[in-house]
Amino acid sequence: MFNADAFINETIESLKQEIQGNAIIACSGGVDSTVAAVLVSRAIGDRLLTIYVNNGFMRKGEDEEVQKMLTDLNVNFQIIDASEEFYKALQGVLDPEKKRKIIGEKFIRIFERSAKEFNAEYLVQGTIAPDWIESGDGVRDTIKSHHNVGGLPQDMKLKIVEPMYDLYKDEVREVARALNIKVSERQPFPGPALAIRVIGEANRENAAIVRDACAIVEEELEKASLEGKMVRPWQYFAVLLPCQSVGVQGDNRAYGKTIAIRAVESIDGMSAAYSRIPYEVLDKISMRITREMKQNINRVVYDITNKPPATIEWE
Ligand code: XMP
């Protein structure tokens, strides 16, 4: 049986031994990186610099929320707006694996820059077991290179510290609760952020579309679960498909893009079943997306595939 308090104490003690100098961590505001930041910060204090990189693919309101959370957690942090750099690097890139690799590498270059300025020798990462199992370590073939593992360039100079390497998602959430991190009840969010929820080129315009659609999906599912119409799914979001289709707006023919809604039940993300969302809730989401986003979207579909054979994210 996993004991979160024992894990925290043992990890802090071993981090004190392991990290002999300054360290840096990128915190996305997600449960994994936040737990890693707080654990290491408890071990080495201000010798850890936590950076929050705005990669241009964060969710609505996320920048402000993360800034507030890091202030409240009393960790030493810095905010870096690198959105232009990411959009430029992803220009014309359609292949999901290439996107993940580019994003991972860009992150690392930004860390390296910040690390140099901070004289850091260590890079802390919130890697957890499902990340490396699915990134191909010989146990299973590569399915996706999760950006915190597979994207690492060969010439990485920093020493990697991964305090939660063997933990599964539910255990990380337990640790978060034990550390009083509010983030523990948030749904999981992938490292490459909304870039892997844009199928096709992840540019500024597409990021804005999927950001708005994700916000609507989140708002409606959270509202429906608060009203007792359903249980909040484990993970729920929107995906922007490059597929255009014919529609009708007023008396005119429209030719817009497609949003796929994805909502799944899972324990640790390793396998998942699609959520049986009530039709009235799906209806509300579809109506809002096609009304509020009618410039771009004229079709909404619901993904009814389990994992396996699909994965949770589309890329
Ligand atoms: P998949 O799509 O592989 O996702 O079924 C399983 C869980 O992992 C999240 N995910 C990621 N998390 N870095 C992360 O930290 C990544 O690169 C990444 N890709 C997917 C996904 O949202 C789901 O919860």
Coordinates of C-alpha atoms and ligand atoms in Angstrom, one line a residue:
M1 CA 0.0 0.0 0.0
F2 CA 1.4 3.4 -1.1
N3 CA 2.2 5.7 1.8
A4 CA 2.3 9.4 0.6
D5 CA 3.8 10.8 3.8
A6 CA 6.6 8.2 3.9
F7 CA 7.3 8.8 0.2
I8 CA 7.6 12.6 0.8
N9 CA 10.0 12.3 3.8
E10 CA 12.2 9.7 2.1
T11 CA 12.3 11.7 -1.2
I12 CA 13.2 15.0 0.5
E13 CA 16.0 13.3 2.4
S14 CA 17.4 11.6 -0.8
L15 CA 17.0 14.9 -2.8
K16 CA 19.2 16.7 -0.2
Q17 CA 21.9 14.1 -0.9
E18 CA 21.4 14.0 -4.7
I19 CA 21.4 17.7 -5.5
Q20 CA 24.7 19.4 -4.7
G21 CA 24.2 22.8 -6.4
N22 CA 21.5 24.8 -8.0
A23 CA 18.6 23.2 -9.8
I24 CA 15.9 24.3 -12.2
I25 CA 12.4 22.9 -13.0
A26 CA 9.8 23.9 -15.5
C27 CA 6.4 23.9 -13.9
S28 CA 3.3 23.8 -16.2
G29 CA 0.9 24.1 -13.3
G30 CA 0.0 20.4 -13.7
V31 CA 0.0 18.0 -10.8
D32 CA 3.3 16.2 -11.9
S33 CA 5.5 19.2 -12.2
T34 CA 4.0 21.1 -9.3
V35 CA 4.5 18.1 -7.0
A36 CA 8.1 17.8 -8.2
A37 CA 8.7 21.5 -7.7
V38 CA 7.4 21.5 -4.1
L39 CA 9.3 18.3 -3.2
V40 CA 12.6 19.7 -4.5
S41 CA 11.9 23.1 -3.0
R42 CA 11.4 21.5 0.4
A43 CA 14.7 19.8 0.0
I44 CA 16.9 22.6 -1.3
G45 CA 14.9 25.8 -0.8
D46 CA 15.9 28.8 -3.1
R47 CA 18.6 26.7 -4.8
L48 CA 15.7 25.6 -6.9
L49 CA 14.4 27.9 -9.6
T50 CA 11.0 27.0 -10.9
I51 CA 10.2 28.4 -14.4
Y52 CA 6.8 28.6 -16.0
V53 CA 7.2 28.6 -19.8
N54 CA 4.3 30.0 -21.7
N55 CA 4.6 28.0 -24.9
G56 CA 1.6 29.5 -26.6
F57 CA -0.5 26.4 -26.1
M58 CA -1.7 26.9 -22.5
R59 CA -5.4 26.7 -21.6
K60 CA -7.6 29.8 -21.0
G61 CA -6.6 31.7 -17.9
E62 CA -3.9 29.2 -17.1
D63 CA -1.0 31.8 -17.0
E64 CA -2.7 33.8 -14.3
E65 CA -3.7 30.7 -12.3
V66 CA -0.2 29.2 -12.3
Q67 CA 1.3 32.5 -11.3
K68 CA -1.0 32.7 -8.3
M69 CA -0.5 29.1 -7.3
L70 CA 3.3 29.3 -7.4
T71 CA 3.2 32.5 -5.3
D72 CA 1.0 30.8 -2.8
L73 CA 3.2 27.7 -2.7
N74 CA 6.1 30.0 -1.8
V75 CA 8.5 28.6 -4.4
N76 CA 11.2 30.6 -6.1
F77 CA 9.8 31.1 -9.7
Q78 CA 10.1 33.0 -12.9
I79 CA 7.7 33.3 -15.9
I80 CA 9.0 33.1 -19.5
D81 CA 6.9 34.0 -22.5
A82 CA 8.3 31.8 -25.3
S83 CA 5.1 31.5 -27.4
E84 CA 6.6 33.1 -30.6
E85 CA 9.6 30.8 -30.4
F86 CA 7.3 27.7 -30.3
Y87 CA 5.0 28.8 -33.1
K88 CA 8.0 29.5 -35.3
A89 CA 9.6 26.1 -34.6
L90 CA 6.3 24.3 -35.3
Q91 CA 5.6 26.1 -38.6
G92 CA 4.6 23.5 -41.3
V93 CA 5.1 20.5 -39.0
L94 CA 2.3 18.0 -39.2
D95 CA 3.8 14.8 -38.0
P96 CA 2.7 14.1 -34.3
E97 CA 6.1 12.6 -33.3
K98 CA 8.0 15.5 -34.9
K99 CA 5.8 18.0 -33.1
R100 CA 6.5 16.3 -29.8
K101 CA 10.2 16.1 -30.4
I102 CA 10.4 19.8 -31.4
I103 CA 8.4 20.9 -28.4
G104 CA 10.5 18.8 -26.1
E105 CA 13.7 20.1 -27.5
K106 CA 12.6 23.7 -27.4
F107 CA 11.7 23.3 -23.8
I108 CA 15.1 21.9 -23.0
R109 CA 16.9 24.7 -24.9
I110 CA 14.9 27.3 -22.8
F111 CA 15.7 25.4 -19.6
E112 CA 19.3 25.3 -20.6
R113 CA 19.3 29.1 -21.2
S114 CA 17.6 29.7 -17.8
A115 CA 19.8 27.2 -16.1
K116 CA 23.0 28.9 -17.4
E117 CA 21.8 32.2 -16.0
F118 CA 20.9 30.6 -12.7
N119 CA 24.1 28.5 -12.6
A120 CA 22.1 25.3 -12.3
E121 CA 23.6 21.9 -12.8
Y122 CA 20.4 19.9 -12.3
L123 CA 17.2 19.8 -14.2
V124 CA 14.2 18.4 -12.2
Q125 CA 11.4 16.7 -14.1
G126 CA 8.0 15.5 -13.1
T127 CA 8.3 12.3 -15.1
I128 CA 6.1 9.5 -13.8
A129 CA 5.8 5.8 -14.6
P130 CA 3.3 5.9 -17.5
D131 CA 5.5 8.5 -19.3
W132 CA 8.5 6.2 -19.5
I133 CA 6.6 3.0 -20.0
E134 CA 5.0 4.5 -23.1
S135 CA 8.1 6.3 -24.3
G136 CA 9.8 3.0 -25.2
D137 CA 12.4 1.9 -22.6
G138 CA 12.5 -1.7 -23.9
V139 CA 9.5 -2.7 -22.0
R140 CA 7.1 -1.7 -24.7
D141 CA 7.6 -0.3 -28.2
T142 CA 7.4 3.4 -28.6
I143 CA 3.8 4.6 -28.7
K144 CA 4.4 8.3 -28.2
S145 CA 7.4 10.2 -27.0
H146 CA 6.0 12.0 -24.0
H147 CA 7.7 15.3 -24.1
N148 CA 9.4 15.0 -20.7
V149 CA 11.3 11.9 -21.8
G150 CA 11.5 11.2 -25.5
G151 CA 12.3 14.8 -26.5
L152 CA 15.6 15.0 -24.7
P153 CA 18.4 15.9 -27.0
Q154 CA 21.6 13.8 -27.0
D155 CA 23.8 16.7 -26.0
M156 CA 21.9 17.6 -22.8
K157 CA 24.3 19.1 -20.3
L158 CA 22.2 19.2 -17.2
K159 CA 21.9 16.2 -14.8
I160 CA 18.3 15.0 -14.7
V161 CA 16.5 14.5 -11.4
E162 CA 13.2 12.7 -11.5
P163 CA 11.8 12.4 -7.9
M164 CA 8.5 10.7 -9.0
Y165 CA 9.9 8.3 -11.6
D166 CA 8.1 5.2 -10.3
L167 CA 4.8 6.7 -9.3
Y168 CA 1.5 6.3 -11.1
K169 CA -1.0 9.1 -11.5
D170 CA -3.2 8.2 -8.6
E171 CA -0.1 8.1 -6.3
V172 CA 1.0 11.5 -7.5
R173 CA -2.4 12.8 -6.6
E174 CA -2.1 11.4 -3.1
V175 CA 1.3 13.0 -2.7
A176 CA -0.2 16.3 -3.9
R177 CA -3.0 16.1 -1.3
A178 CA -0.5 15.3 1.4
L179 CA 1.5 18.4 0.3
N180 CA -1.6 20.6 0.4
I181 CA -1.4 21.4 -3.3
K182 CA -4.8 22.4 -4.6
V183 CA -3.8 21.3 -8.1
S184 CA -4.4 17.6 -7.1
E185 CA -8.0 17.7 -8.1
R186 CA -7.3 19.1 -11.6
Q187 CA -7.5 16.8 -14.6
P188 CA -4.3 15.6 -16.2
F189 CA -2.8 17.8 -18.9
P190 CA -0.1 16.8 -21.3
G191 CA 3.4 18.4 -21.4
P192 CA 3.1 19.5 -25.0
A193 CA -0.1 21.2 -24.0
L194 CA -2.7 22.2 -26.6
A195 CA -0.2 21.7 -29.5
I196 CA -1.1 18.0 -29.6
R197 CA -4.8 18.8 -29.6
V198 CA -4.4 20.6 -32.9
I199 CA -4.2 17.9 -35.5
G200 CA -2.1 19.5 -38.2
E201 CA -0.1 22.7 -37.9
A202 CA 0.0 24.0 -34.3
N203 CA 0.0 27.7 -35.0
R204 CA -1.3 30.8 -33.1
E205 CA -4.7 30.7 -34.8
N206 CA -5.3 27.0 -34.3
A207 CA -4.2 27.2 -30.7
A208 CA -6.7 30.0 -30.1
I209 CA -9.5 27.8 -31.6
V210 CA -8.8 24.7 -29.6
R211 CA -8.2 26.8 -26.5
D212 CA -11.8 28.2 -26.8
A213 CA -13.3 24.8 -27.5
C214 CA -11.4 23.2 -24.6
A215 CA -12.7 25.9 -22.3
I216 CA -16.3 25.2 -23.4
V217 CA -15.9 21.4 -22.9
E218 CA -14.4 21.9 -19.4
E219 CA -17.1 24.5 -18.4
E220 CA -20.0 22.4 -19.5
L221 CA -18.8 19.1 -18.1
E222 CA -17.9 20.7 -14.8
K223 CA -21.2 22.4 -14.6
A224 CA -23.2 19.2 -15.5
S225 CA -21.3 17.3 -12.8
L226 CA -21.9 20.0 -10.2
E227 CA -25.6 19.9 -11.1
G228 CA -25.6 16.1 -10.5
K229 CA -26.3 15.2 -14.2
M230 CA -23.2 13.1 -14.4
V231 CA -19.9 12.2 -12.7
R232 CA -17.0 14.4 -13.8
P233 CA -14.9 12.4 -16.2
W234 CA -11.3 11.6 -15.5
Q235 CA -10.1 13.7 -18.4
Y236 CA -12.1 15.8 -20.9
F237 CA -11.1 18.2 -23.7
A238 CA -11.5 19.2 -27.3
V239 CA -9.4 18.4 -30.3
L240 CA -9.2 20.5 -33.5
L241 CA -9.4 18.4 -36.6
P242 CA -8.1 19.7 -39.9
C243 CA -11.1 18.1 -41.6
Q244 CA -13.4 20.7 -43.2
S245 CA -17.0 19.9 -44.0
V246 CA -20.0 21.7 -45.5
G247 CA -22.5 23.3 -43.3
V248 CA -25.2 25.9 -43.4
Q249 CA -25.3 29.2 -41.6
G250 CA -28.4 31.3 -42.1
D251 CA -29.1 31.0 -45.8
N252 CA -25.5 30.5 -46.7
R253 CA -23.2 27.6 -47.3
A254 CA -20.4 27.3 -44.7
Y255 CA -17.2 25.3 -44.9
G256 CA -15.7 25.0 -41.5
K257 CA -13.4 22.9 -39.4
T258 CA -14.3 20.1 -36.9
I259 CA -14.0 19.8 -33.2
A260 CA -13.9 16.4 -31.6
I261 CA -14.9 16.1 -27.9
R262 CA -12.9 13.6 -25.9
A263 CA -13.9 12.5 -22.4
V264 CA -12.6 9.4 -20.7
E265 CA -12.7 7.4 -17.5
S266 CA -9.3 6.0 -16.3
I267 CA -7.3 5.3 -13.1
D268 CA -3.8 6.0 -14.3
G269 CA -4.1 6.9 -18.0
M270 CA -2.7 3.6 -19.0
S271 CA -6.0 2.4 -20.2
A272 CA -9.3 4.3 -20.6
A273 CA -12.9 4.0 -21.5
Y274 CA -14.8 6.7 -23.2
S275 CA -17.3 8.5 -20.9
R276 CA -21.0 7.9 -21.3
I277 CA -21.9 11.6 -21.3
P278 CA -25.6 12.3 -21.2
Y279 CA -27.0 13.5 -24.6
E280 CA -28.3 16.7 -23.2
V281 CA -24.8 17.6 -22.0
L282 CA -23.3 16.8 -25.4
D283 CA -26.0 18.8 -27.0
K284 CA -25.2 21.9 -24.9
I285 CA -21.5 21.6 -25.7
S286 CA -22.2 21.2 -29.4
M287 CA -24.6 24.2 -29.5
R288 CA -22.2 26.4 -27.6
I289 CA -19.2 25.5 -29.8
T290 CA -21.1 26.0 -33.1
R291 CA -22.7 29.2 -31.9
E292 CA -19.7 30.9 -30.1
M293 CA -17.1 29.7 -32.6
K294 CA -19.1 29.8 -35.8
Q295 CA -16.4 31.7 -37.7
N296 CA -14.3 28.5 -37.6
I297 CA -16.3 25.5 -36.6
N298 CA -19.4 24.0 -38.1
R299 CA -19.2 20.4 -36.9
V300 CA -18.8 18.7 -33.5
V301 CA -18.2 15.0 -33.1
Y302 CA -17.8 12.8 -30.0
D303 CA -15.0 10.3 -29.8
I304 CA -16.3 6.9 -28.6
T305 CA -13.0 4.9 -28.7
N306 CA -11.4 3.3 -25.7
K307 CA -7.7 3.0 -24.9
P308 CA -6.6 0.6 -26.3
P309 CA -6.9 0.6 -29.3
A310 CA -6.9 4.5 -29.3
T311 CA -4.8 6.6 -26.9
I312 CA -6.4 9.3 -24.8
E313 CA -4.8 12.2 -26.7
W314 CA -5.1 12.1 -30.5
E315 CA -1.4 12.7 -31.1
Ligands
XMP1 P1 -2.2 9.0 -24.0 O1 -2.6 10.0 -25.1 O2 -0.8 8.5 -24.2 O3 -2.2 9.8 -22.7 O4 -3.2 7.9 -23.8 C1 -2.1 9.2 -21.4 C2 -2.2 10.3 -20.4 O5 -0.9 11.1 -20.5 C3 -1.2 12.4 -20.8 N1 -0.1 12.8 -21.8 C4 1.1 13.3 -21.4 N2 1.6 13.7 -20.2 N3 3.6 14.5 -21.2 C5 2.8 14.3 -20.1 O6 3.2 14.6 -19.0 C6 3.2 14.1 -22.5 O7 3.9 14.3 -23.4 C7 1.9 13.5 -22.5 N4 1.2 13.0 -23.6 C8 0.0 12.6 -23.1 C9 -2.5 12.4 -21.5 O8 -3.2 13.7 -21.4 C10 -3.2 11.4 -20.6 O9 -3.7 11.9 -19.4

